[in-house]
Amino acid sequence: MQSNRSTKHFKRYVLWPFALLTLSGGSAVAQADLALRVGVYHNPPKLFAGEQGQIRGVLGELLEAMAQQEQWQLESVHCDFQQCLTLLEQGEIDLLPDVAWSEERARRFAFHNEPVMHSWSQLYQATDSRVEAILDLEQRRVAVVDGSIQQSYLAAVTERFDIAVTWLPVDSFAAGFQAVASGEADLVASNHLFGDWRARDYGLRETPIIFQPSRLFYAASPLLSADVLERIDVVLLGWKDDINSVYYETLSAWRSQSATTNLIPYWVWWGVGFLVCILLAAVGASALLRRRVASNRAKLSTNENLLTTILDSVDAYIYIKTPSLEYRYVNRQISELFQQPSDQILGKRDEAFFDSASAAEMAEVDQQVLTSGKKITVEEHNVLQGEDRVRTFLSIKMPLEMAPGEAPCLCGISTELTEYLEMQSRTHHLAFYDALTGLPNRRLLLESLAEATNPEGGPCGFSAVLIIDLDNFRLVNDIQGHESGDQLLINVAQHLKQQLSEDATVARFSSDEFVVQVNGLGERQSDAAANAERLARQLLDTVAQLRNDRALPISASIGITLFDSAGQGVNSVLQQADMALQQAKAAGGNTLRFFNVDMQTSVLERASLEGDLHQALARDELALHYQVQVDHQGATTGVEALLRWYHPQRGWVSPGTFIPLAEENGLIVPIGYWVLQCACEQLAKWSHQPAYAGLTISVNVSSVQFQQPEFVRDVEGLLAQTQAPPGRLVLEVTESLLMREPTRVRNTMLKLRAQGIRFALDDFGTGYSSLSYLKRLPLDELKIDQSFIRELLTDKTDAAIVDTTILLAVSLGLTVVAEGVEKKEQLDWLKGHGCYRYQGYLFGRPTPIEYLFETY
């Protein structure tokens, strides 16, 4: 509370009306000789047990006085706070002092109506610490009383703002303060009464973080008679109406500061006493006058303390300036902002606390308010001395008449918006920009395209959209790891941005796709196309020049579409650019393609084929053809099941066309299940025919199907359902599958291998993986891809690859199967180099099961 006369004028003439309260209370019949069990936990100065176990503290002594007045008998029950709450709810104790009201507690306990005291909570820190706002709690250790309202409130606030805080539960505020003093915690949450009383003893100081104003009550067991609560309200209301009551005496005795010096010197009282002796007639009038003055001053002091507490608790900067713009009153938040006590702020101007530009702007606004006599609301951007960042305040300023005849002062209430605006800026950046590369994201790009395709407000001439996709980006993640892949994306983003003009937009559209929007390419389509192609080739060169940390070659494919603001929609533009991209990738990558009508026709045809494929299984259009596998003596050892599709209108559809389509749209899962079911049923039939019981059936398993969580369960279920011998089922997998999540793939293979199922590595040598997986995975067979067998007799490189593969497989104990054997000369070469299993047209073409052994 400020001691100078001007501050008292402010409180008396301005703040006094806010302090008037009308208290009313009911009456209840006192219950004499009523025995009440009172919970006592250690929370000085409000409540604790004395040396003899008696109730002490502000609320304890008030309850003692109330019990004496009402002729109640009090029995102390000592417990910690959580234990006290449990005992109160169970009816083991009747009353518990110092309980803040909350909706959750109101459902568990009974409360009287009139609060005993008003309080609030605050965070305290070591003197060398600097925590100023909730966001500063990131990675801090905060001590809180377990189960307290401070704990629940702070936990909810930090969780809402995603602030990582380590909570240290303690039994009492004193334990929390000791934890900070000993370095076990960084901050402690406490009610301000305890904090103001003991913080200095522990070497701590308060933070600006004030929260959760609360009303303190004597909480009662739900079993306690309502009459007791009514009597508590009656006594409290009576005490609060009498300034000389035990209520005010107790509060004054426990106040942390020294009691305010008596405003009337003692010699005056002696003089008055002497005058009383002489002037007996004036005794009554003088005594009555003194009593009224003392009562008014005490009430005014109480109200001033209450209002000072309220103003210091408000999360805003409140101040009064003189007509010459010197500070006349400041609340606690101002002192903490300037990091100076209030007595060193009063009498100074803003130049002492802000930089010169900020002080000049504030003085101009303040003078305008005093001159006009009108209240204004203004957003101020100020810089404190010793700081670099600009703080933003929303300020309400108004003229204030302190005393009749005096020039008006200026009253201001400022709320800091700095952290809110910074958080809003971060939220906007997260919503519209990619977190990895910092480029605009899909959302911002779509908004930009919507403006460009708007017929009314779009740019003049032609614009272009370029979709840039990195070729074989998955290899970087699979071979070098995701960290290397992320760094590559960052490098690509930076170099693309450097190649573009300021009016062009580049955004990260998906994992390895970037989209460039360029406006103003020209009024004629031919010119626009030439400009777009020139830019695309520059971007291709830029990407090709990049190298990641292991010098893996990098290239890109680019799809381009031109558009103007003549009504083309955003989705149409992106679809056309994507069609062009697919054409570029189909051409082998590291090239660019423009969208055209033929491209769209191809896409529509593909969509039609996909729709027919959805119905193929249900219409029984799919079939299995089998191709035999023989050994070096010409004996059949097994067959490979090959999927075929006969369309009623299209005829036979190439597996190279519909199988990739099925993998993209997920149809490969039910189709693959059907293939496995047919193979198992055929194995079960052969198991009862001695001539075929020893044959195996190899089934190609798609990587999409293999990675399904239920794949192992499905295979085991089919074996159990069909009673097929597991040892005759061979699952063929590809190198790309083995390199994708190798640990998970290996676990799946081991589970199936435990059932007796065998595995073959298909198309060996065509992938990009290393050979290390050959010794780690449970493989039985290695199939040499037919592309190497085809030129075996004429290409020395292919011959060397096949020879090396055979030696490698033999050294690892794997059976080698050569695919695509069509000539006897190829067969003789393979026999001579140690390959003894073959598959190809030389032995038979794929055919339905009923004709398999007739044609062979």
Tab-separated table of C-alpha atoms in Angstrom, residues 276-667:
chain	number	residue	atom	x	y	z
A	276	VAL	CA	-12.300	15.131	29.794
A	277	CYS	CA	-11.553	15.715	33.427
A	278	ILE	CA	-11.971	19.436	32.941
A	279	LEU	CA	-14.750	19.404	30.384
A	280	LEU	CA	-17.089	16.644	31.578
A	281	ALA	CA	-19.802	18.010	29.372
A	282	ALA	CA	-17.671	17.338	26.258
A	283	VAL	CA	-16.711	13.763	27.171
A	284	GLY	CA	-19.670	12.091	25.527
A	285	ALA	CA	-19.416	14.056	22.283
A	286	SER	CA	-15.616	13.665	22.068
A	287	ALA	CA	-15.693	9.917	22.772
A	288	LEU	CA	-18.442	9.389	20.205
A	289	LEU	CA	-16.526	11.416	17.602
A	290	ARG	CA	-13.304	9.502	18.226
A	291	ARG	CA	-15.083	6.173	17.970
A	292	ARG	CA	-16.668	7.137	14.678
A	293	VAL	CA	-13.374	8.408	13.266
A	294	ALA	CA	-11.514	5.277	14.381
A	295	SER	CA	-14.233	3.040	12.960
A	296	ASN	CA	-14.237	4.867	9.640
A	297	ARG	CA	-10.464	4.781	9.437
A	298	ALA	CA	-10.353	1.080	10.255
A	299	LYS	CA	-13.004	0.306	7.657
A	300	LEU	CA	-11.198	2.493	5.144
A	301	SER	CA	-7.903	0.743	5.935
A	302	THR	CA	-9.538	-2.662	5.528
A	303	ASN	CA	-11.109	-1.653	2.251
A	304	GLU	CA	-7.848	-0.126	1.047
A	305	ASN	CA	-6.014	-3.363	1.852
A	306	LEU	CA	-8.699	-5.336	0.045
A	307	LEU	CA	-8.605	-3.100	-3.004
A	308	THR	CA	-4.810	-3.101	-3.058
A	309	THR	CA	-4.908	-6.883	-2.997
A	310	ILE	CA	-7.428	-6.937	-5.842
A	311	LEU	CA	-5.480	-4.460	-7.974
A	312	ASP	CA	-2.237	-6.328	-7.367
A	313	SER	CA	-3.935	-9.605	-8.325
A	314	VAL	CA	-5.372	-8.392	-11.621
A	315	ASP	CA	-3.367	-9.615	-14.593
A	316	ALA	CA	-3.012	-6.072	-15.968
A	317	TYR	CA	-0.788	-3.038	-15.514
A	318	ILE	CA	-2.738	-0.338	-13.593
A	319	TYR	CA	-1.293	3.101	-12.990
A	320	ILE	CA	-2.129	6.778	-12.377
A	321	LYS	CA	-0.047	9.653	-13.731
A	322	THR	CA	-0.066	13.263	-12.626
A	323	PRO	CA	-0.973	16.065	-15.086
A	324	SER	CA	2.750	16.351	-15.763
A	325	LEU	CA	2.764	12.591	-16.586
A	326	GLU	CA	4.726	11.449	-13.545
A	327	TYR	CA	3.698	8.144	-11.965
A	328	ARG	CA	1.457	8.695	-8.924
A	329	TYR	CA	0.236	5.120	-8.340
A	330	VAL	CA	1.317	1.732	-9.722
A	331	ASN	CA	0.168	-1.790	-8.902
A	332	ARG	CA	2.428	-4.761	-8.354
A	333	GLN	CA	2.448	-5.742	-12.037
A	334	ILE	CA	4.008	-2.379	-12.934
A	335	SER	CA	6.749	-2.918	-10.354
A	336	GLU	CA	7.492	-6.353	-11.745
A	337	LEU	CA	7.488	-5.033	-15.319
A	338	PHE	CA	10.010	-2.308	-14.473
A	339	GLN	CA	11.808	-4.581	-11.958
A	340	GLN	CA	11.794	-1.820	-9.362
A	341	PRO	CA	9.843	-1.297	-6.127
A	342	SER	CA	6.921	1.085	-6.360
A	343	ASP	CA	8.561	3.822	-4.237
A	344	GLN	CA	11.350	4.070	-6.844
A	345	ILE	CA	8.816	4.380	-9.683
A	346	LEU	CA	6.577	7.068	-8.215
A	347	GLY	CA	7.488	10.561	-9.302
A	348	LYS	CA	9.288	9.436	-12.464
A	349	ARG	CA	8.204	9.670	-16.112
A	350	ASP	CA	8.213	7.022	-18.829
A	351	GLU	CA	11.642	8.137	-20.054
A	352	ALA	CA	13.130	6.379	-17.025
A	353	PHE	CA	11.748	2.973	-18.066
A	354	PHE	CA	11.232	2.947	-21.870
A	355	ASP	CA	13.428	3.882	-24.799
A	356	SER	CA	13.096	7.424	-26.071
A	357	ALA	CA	10.853	6.612	-29.052
A	358	SER	CA	8.396	4.614	-26.923
A	359	ALA	CA	8.325	7.268	-24.203
A	360	ALA	CA	7.618	10.017	-26.761
A	361	GLU	CA	4.733	8.093	-28.325
A	362	MET	CA	3.191	7.354	-24.908
A	363	ALA	CA	3.519	10.977	-23.831
A	364	GLU	CA	1.743	12.131	-27.002
A	365	VAL	CA	-1.176	9.771	-26.397
A	366	ASP	CA	-1.376	10.630	-22.674
A	367	GLN	CA	-1.414	14.355	-23.377
A	368	GLN	CA	-4.159	13.855	-25.953
A	369	VAL	CA	-6.323	12.116	-23.317
A	370	LEU	CA	-5.770	14.896	-20.757
A	371	THR	CA	-6.450	17.599	-23.333
A	372	SER	CA	-9.602	16.035	-24.801
A	373	GLY	CA	-10.976	14.729	-21.497
A	374	LYS	CA	-12.112	11.538	-23.259
A	375	LYS	CA	-11.325	7.871	-22.689
A	376	ILE	CA	-9.478	6.103	-25.494
A	377	THR	CA	-8.397	2.525	-26.253
A	378	VAL	CA	-5.060	2.241	-28.041
A	379	GLU	CA	-2.609	-0.487	-29.032
A	380	GLU	CA	0.906	0.497	-27.954
A	381	HIS	CA	4.216	-0.961	-29.125
A	382	ASN	CA	6.923	-0.175	-26.591
A	383	VAL	CA	10.491	-1.219	-25.841
A	384	LEU	CA	11.715	-1.368	-22.250
A	385	GLN	CA	15.181	-0.107	-21.462
A	386	GLY	CA	17.678	-2.949	-21.603
A	387	GLU	CA	15.488	-5.047	-23.922
A	388	ASP	CA	15.453	-5.492	-27.687
A	389	ARG	CA	12.034	-7.010	-28.300
A	390	VAL	CA	8.965	-4.876	-28.888
A	391	ARG	CA	6.166	-5.434	-26.371
A	392	THR	CA	2.558	-4.917	-27.431
A	393	PHE	CA	0.006	-3.522	-24.972
A	394	LEU	CA	-3.721	-2.927	-25.297
A	395	SER	CA	-4.259	0.170	-23.149
A	396	ILE	CA	-7.353	1.958	-21.873
A	397	LYS	CA	-6.576	5.522	-20.806
A	398	MET	CA	-8.949	8.030	-19.237
A	399	PRO	CA	-8.829	11.341	-17.306
A	400	LEU	CA	-9.329	10.943	-13.534
A	401	GLU	CA	-10.319	13.724	-11.098
A	402	MET	CA	-8.543	13.008	-7.823
A	403	ALA	CA	-9.919	15.942	-5.821
A	404	PRO	CA	-12.307	18.816	-6.521
A	405	GLY	CA	-10.537	21.757	-8.158
A	406	GLU	CA	-7.400	19.809	-9.066
A	407	ALA	CA	-6.304	19.214	-12.644
A	408	PRO	CA	-7.266	15.689	-13.750
A	409	CYS	CA	-4.738	12.912	-13.611
A	410	LEU	CA	-4.467	10.092	-16.123
A	411	CYS	CA	-5.562	6.568	-15.213
A	412	GLY	CA	-4.368	3.682	-17.409
A	413	ILE	CA	-5.073	-0.039	-17.561
A	414	SER	CA	-2.787	-1.957	-19.927
A	415	THR	CA	-2.870	-5.643	-20.874
A	416	GLU	CA	0.205	-7.143	-22.534
A	417	LEU	CA	-0.532	-8.963	-25.792
A	418	THR	CA	3.057	-9.818	-26.733
A	419	GLU	CA	2.941	-13.531	-25.938
A	420	TYR	CA	-0.563	-13.891	-27.368
A	421	LEU	CA	0.466	-12.275	-30.659
A	422	GLU	CA	3.635	-14.374	-30.833
A	423	MET	CA	1.595	-17.518	-30.193
A	424	GLN	CA	-0.922	-16.411	-32.820
A	425	SER	CA	1.933	-15.910	-35.287
A	426	ARG	CA	3.333	-19.370	-34.524
A	427	THR	CA	-0.121	-20.902	-34.921
A	428	HIS	CA	-0.549	-19.186	-38.286
A	429	HIS	CA	2.856	-20.448	-39.417
A	430	LEU	CA	2.009	-24.006	-38.354
A	431	ALA	CA	-1.315	-23.825	-40.191
A	432	PHE	CA	0.047	-22.500	-43.494
A	433	TYR	CA	3.709	-23.590	-43.668
A	434	ASP	CA	5.475	-26.930	-43.774
A	435	ALA	CA	7.276	-27.705	-40.509
A	436	LEU	CA	10.253	-29.447	-42.170
A	437	THR	CA	11.124	-27.178	-45.105
A	438	GLY	CA	9.495	-23.894	-44.077
A	439	LEU	CA	7.753	-23.680	-47.461
A	440	PRO	CA	4.033	-22.918	-47.832
A	441	ASN	CA	1.977	-26.066	-47.343
A	442	ARG	CA	-0.924	-27.523	-49.303
A	443	ARG	CA	-3.463	-25.259	-47.584
A	444	LEU	CA	-1.697	-22.006	-48.474
A	445	LEU	CA	-1.046	-23.194	-52.039
A	446	LEU	CA	-4.718	-24.018	-52.576
A	447	GLU	CA	-5.671	-20.514	-51.424
A	448	SER	CA	-3.130	-19.006	-53.839
A	449	LEU	CA	-4.432	-21.154	-56.717
A	450	ALA	CA	-8.008	-20.178	-55.887
A	451	GLU	CA	-7.069	-16.523	-56.347
A	452	ALA	CA	-5.210	-17.247	-59.602
A	453	THR	CA	-8.147	-19.182	-61.100
A	454	ASN	CA	-10.759	-16.640	-60.028
A	455	PRO	CA	-12.380	-15.252	-63.221
A	456	GLU	CA	-12.994	-11.887	-61.573
A	457	GLY	CA	-9.752	-11.181	-59.768
A	458	GLY	CA	-7.191	-13.534	-61.288
A	459	PRO	CA	-3.914	-12.403	-62.905
A	460	CYS	CA	-3.777	-11.422	-66.565
A	461	GLY	CA	-2.377	-13.825	-69.131
A	462	PHE	CA	-1.346	-17.412	-68.556
A	463	SER	CA	-0.116	-19.018	-65.357
A	464	ALA	CA	1.421	-22.434	-64.810
A	465	VAL	CA	1.481	-25.126	-62.158
A	466	LEU	CA	4.511	-27.406	-61.997
A	467	ILE	CA	4.406	-30.539	-59.833
A	468	ILE	CA	7.944	-31.703	-59.003
A	469	ASP	CA	8.378	-35.266	-57.745
A	470	LEU	CA	11.769	-36.648	-56.672
A	471	ASP	CA	12.606	-39.872	-58.523
A	472	ASN	CA	13.205	-42.913	-56.296
A	473	PHE	CA	13.078	-40.797	-53.134
A	474	ARG	CA	12.011	-43.877	-51.195
A	475	LEU	CA	15.465	-45.352	-51.770
A	476	VAL	CA	17.049	-42.547	-49.768
A	477	ASN	CA	14.849	-43.341	-46.780
A	478	ASP	CA	15.250	-47.121	-47.156
A	479	ILE	CA	19.011	-47.163	-47.686
A	480	GLN	CA	20.268	-44.091	-45.813
A	481	GLY	CA	17.520	-43.500	-43.265
A	482	HIS	CA	14.791	-40.918	-42.771
A	483	GLU	CA	17.162	-38.305	-41.350
A	484	SER	CA	19.069	-38.259	-44.620
A	485	GLY	CA	15.778	-38.116	-46.521
A	486	ASP	CA	14.593	-35.123	-44.490
A	487	GLN	CA	17.854	-33.263	-45.124
A	488	LEU	CA	17.502	-33.921	-48.837
A	489	LEU	CA	13.996	-32.423	-48.824
A	490	ILE	CA	15.293	-29.346	-47.002
A	491	ASN	CA	18.095	-28.899	-49.568
A	492	VAL	CA	15.693	-29.297	-52.490
A	493	ALA	CA	13.307	-26.744	-50.977
A	494	GLN	CA	16.102	-24.186	-50.511
A	495	HIS	CA	17.473	-24.579	-54.041
A	496	LEU	CA	14.033	-24.480	-55.675
A	497	LYS	CA	13.236	-21.271	-53.824
A	498	GLN	CA	16.505	-19.698	-54.981
A	499	GLN	CA	15.650	-20.396	-58.630
A	500	LEU	CA	12.221	-18.745	-58.488
A	501	SER	CA	11.283	-15.089	-58.657
A	502	GLU	CA	9.576	-13.377	-55.753
A	503	ASP	CA	6.126	-13.521	-57.389
A	504	ALA	CA	6.327	-17.319	-57.817
A	505	THR	CA	5.105	-19.677	-55.095
A	506	VAL	CA	6.753	-22.995	-54.227
A	507	ALA	CA	5.024	-25.279	-51.725
A	508	ARG	CA	5.615	-28.720	-50.305
A	509	PHE	CA	2.546	-30.660	-51.386
A	510	SER	CA	3.244	-34.117	-49.967
A	511	SER	CA	6.169	-36.303	-48.873
A	512	ASP	CA	8.494	-35.739	-51.847
A	513	GLU	CA	6.282	-33.572	-54.070
A	514	PHE	CA	6.735	-29.834	-54.521
A	515	VAL	CA	4.323	-27.582	-56.413
A	516	VAL	CA	5.375	-24.332	-58.117
A	517	GLN	CA	2.809	-21.713	-59.180
A	518	VAL	CA	4.029	-19.066	-61.614
A	519	ASN	CA	1.864	-16.168	-62.837
A	520	GLY	CA	2.374	-13.727	-65.690
A	521	LEU	CA	3.980	-16.087	-68.194
A	522	GLY	CA	2.580	-14.232	-71.215
A	523	GLU	CA	-0.602	-13.373	-73.087
A	524	ARG	CA	-0.065	-16.062	-75.739
A	525	GLN	CA	-0.153	-19.744	-74.852
A	526	SER	CA	2.923	-20.548	-76.932
A	527	ASP	CA	4.985	-17.921	-75.116
A	528	ALA	CA	3.709	-19.104	-71.756
A	529	ALA	CA	4.571	-22.713	-72.606
A	530	ALA	CA	8.104	-21.741	-73.641
A	531	ASN	CA	8.640	-19.779	-70.413
A	532	ALA	CA	7.257	-22.619	-68.292
A	533	GLU	CA	9.452	-25.194	-70.038
A	534	ARG	CA	12.540	-23.004	-69.591
A	535	LEU	CA	11.817	-22.695	-65.872
A	536	ALA	CA	11.128	-26.447	-65.502
A	537	ARG	CA	14.451	-27.352	-67.115
A	538	GLN	CA	16.256	-24.991	-64.758
A	539	LEU	CA	14.578	-26.738	-61.833
A	540	LEU	CA	15.507	-30.182	-63.206
A	541	ASP	CA	19.136	-29.092	-63.464
A	542	THR	CA	19.007	-27.658	-59.954
A	543	VAL	CA	17.769	-30.934	-58.483
A	544	ALA	CA	20.239	-32.997	-60.527
A	545	GLN	CA	23.153	-30.978	-59.121
A	546	LEU	CA	22.207	-31.838	-55.546
A	547	ARG	CA	23.921	-34.609	-53.650
A	548	ASN	CA	23.011	-35.946	-50.284
A	549	ASP	CA	25.525	-37.019	-47.650
A	550	ARG	CA	26.362	-40.276	-49.485
A	551	ALA	CA	26.465	-38.848	-53.007
A	552	LEU	CA	23.362	-40.751	-54.153
A	553	PRO	CA	22.313	-39.367	-57.577
A	554	ILE	CA	19.129	-37.300	-57.362
A	555	SER	CA	16.720	-36.488	-60.160
A	556	ALA	CA	13.128	-35.297	-60.516
A	557	SER	CA	10.092	-35.558	-62.762
A	558	ILE	CA	7.976	-32.493	-63.516
A	559	GLY	CA	4.388	-32.287	-64.745
A	560	ILE	CA	3.245	-28.914	-66.149
A	561	THR	CA	-0.156	-27.447	-66.972
A	562	LEU	CA	-0.999	-23.962	-68.229
A	563	PHE	CA	-4.142	-22.112	-67.216
A	564	ASP	CA	-5.686	-18.673	-67.211
A	565	SER	CA	-8.401	-17.104	-65.077
A	566	ALA	CA	-11.164	-18.167	-67.456
A	567	GLY	CA	-12.924	-20.359	-64.954
A	568	GLN	CA	-10.708	-23.440	-64.526
A	569	GLY	CA	-11.079	-24.813	-61.017
A	570	VAL	CA	-8.235	-25.514	-58.605
A	571	ASN	CA	-8.870	-29.262	-58.621
A	572	SER	CA	-8.872	-29.354	-62.425
A	573	VAL	CA	-5.527	-27.546	-62.634
A	574	LEU	CA	-3.881	-29.839	-60.073
A	575	GLN	CA	-5.339	-32.929	-61.728
A	576	GLN	CA	-3.940	-31.929	-65.106
A	577	ALA	CA	-0.494	-31.240	-63.660
A	578	ASP	CA	-0.546	-34.598	-61.885
A	579	MET	CA	-1.452	-36.376	-65.139
A	580	ALA	CA	1.514	-34.737	-66.800
A	581	LEU	CA	3.737	-35.803	-63.881
A	582	GLN	CA	2.709	-39.432	-64.252
A	583	GLN	CA	3.628	-39.268	-67.936
A	584	ALA	CA	7.054	-37.860	-67.012
A	585	LYS	CA	7.653	-40.657	-64.500
A	586	ALA	CA	6.454	-43.271	-67.006
A	587	ALA	CA	9.080	-41.919	-69.414
A	588	GLY	CA	11.814	-42.920	-66.960
A	589	GLY	CA	12.028	-39.794	-64.809
A	590	ASN	CA	14.468	-36.884	-64.905
A	591	THR	CA	12.272	-35.217	-67.519
A	592	LEU	CA	9.211	-32.999	-67.901
A	593	ARG	CA	5.851	-33.366	-69.592
A	594	PHE	CA	3.003	-30.978	-70.424
A	595	PHE	CA	-0.648	-31.895	-69.928
A	596	ASN	CA	-2.571	-32.702	-73.107
A	597	VAL	CA	-5.834	-34.386	-74.173
A	598	ASP	CA	-4.196	-37.760	-74.884
A	599	MET	CA	-2.899	-37.779	-71.348
A	600	GLN	CA	-6.395	-37.199	-69.967
A	601	THR	CA	-7.806	-39.974	-72.183
A	602	SER	CA	-5.205	-42.361	-70.790
A	603	VAL	CA	-6.162	-41.462	-67.251
A	604	LEU	CA	-9.844	-41.995	-67.952
A	605	GLU	CA	-9.076	-45.376	-69.504
A	606	ARG	CA	-7.122	-46.346	-66.414
A	607	ALA	CA	-10.018	-45.269	-64.190
A	608	SER	CA	-12.398	-47.427	-66.256
A	609	LEU	CA	-10.069	-50.421	-65.958
A	610	GLU	CA	-9.863	-49.890	-62.216
A	611	GLY	CA	-13.648	-49.904	-61.960
A	612	ASP	CA	-13.827	-53.208	-63.877
A	613	LEU	CA	-11.120	-54.680	-61.660
A	614	HIS	CA	-13.299	-54.015	-58.621
A	615	GLN	CA	-15.881	-56.416	-60.114
A	616	ALA	CA	-13.479	-59.011	-61.549
A	617	LEU	CA	-13.301	-61.226	-58.472
A	618	ALA	CA	-17.041	-61.190	-57.867
A	619	ARG	CA	-17.750	-61.975	-61.536
A	620	ASP	CA	-15.344	-64.926	-61.530
A	621	GLU	CA	-13.189	-63.329	-64.212
A	622	LEU	CA	-9.896	-64.122	-62.465
A	623	ALA	CA	-8.107	-67.445	-62.922
A	624	LEU	CA	-4.889	-69.182	-61.926
A	625	HIS	CA	-2.546	-70.594	-64.548
A	626	TYR	CA	0.356	-72.789	-63.516
A	627	GLN	CA	3.868	-73.044	-64.973
A	628	VAL	CA	5.957	-76.090	-64.146
A	629	GLN	CA	9.388	-76.064	-62.507
A	630	VAL	CA	11.772	-78.954	-63.335
A	631	ASP	CA	15.145	-80.156	-62.161
A	632	HIS	CA	18.285	-81.046	-64.174
A	633	GLN	CA	16.957	-84.566	-64.760
A	634	GLY	CA	13.728	-83.265	-66.294
A	635	ALA	CA	11.527	-84.230	-63.339
A	636	THR	CA	8.765	-81.827	-62.288
A	637	THR	CA	9.435	-80.450	-58.777
A	638	GLY	CA	6.603	-77.957	-58.539
A	639	VAL	CA	4.616	-75.199	-60.204
A	640	GLU	CA	4.268	-71.448	-59.937
A	641	ALA	CA	0.708	-70.064	-59.677
A	642	LEU	CA	0.281	-67.072	-62.025
A	643	LEU	CA	-2.742	-64.756	-61.872
A	644	ARG	CA	-4.700	-64.102	-65.086
A	645	TRP	CA	-7.706	-61.856	-65.882
A	646	TYR	CA	-10.067	-62.414	-68.776
A	647	HIS	CA	-12.316	-59.386	-69.330
A	648	PRO	CA	-15.588	-59.981	-71.262
A	649	GLN	CA	-14.944	-57.006	-73.562
A	650	ARG	CA	-11.189	-56.403	-73.292
A	651	GLY	CA	-10.162	-60.056	-73.470
A	652	TRP	CA	-6.987	-61.118	-71.660
A	653	VAL	CA	-5.606	-58.190	-69.615
A	654	SER	CA	-1.856	-58.205	-69.040
A	655	PRO	CA	-0.797	-58.865	-65.414
A	656	GLY	CA	1.709	-56.034	-65.839
A	657	THR	CA	-1.292	-53.739	-66.285
A	658	PHE	CA	-3.782	-54.820	-63.655
A	659	ILE	CA	-1.535	-56.085	-60.816
A	660	PRO	CA	0.172	-52.658	-60.202
A	661	LEU	CA	-3.306	-51.107	-60.374
A	662	ALA	CA	-4.577	-53.568	-57.764
A	663	GLU	CA	-1.613	-52.778	-55.510
A	664	GLU	CA	-2.286	-49.038	-55.724
A	665	ASN	CA	-5.990	-49.252	-54.826
A	666	GLY	CA	-5.684	-52.029	-52.254
A	667	LEU	CA	-7.580	-54.691	-54.276
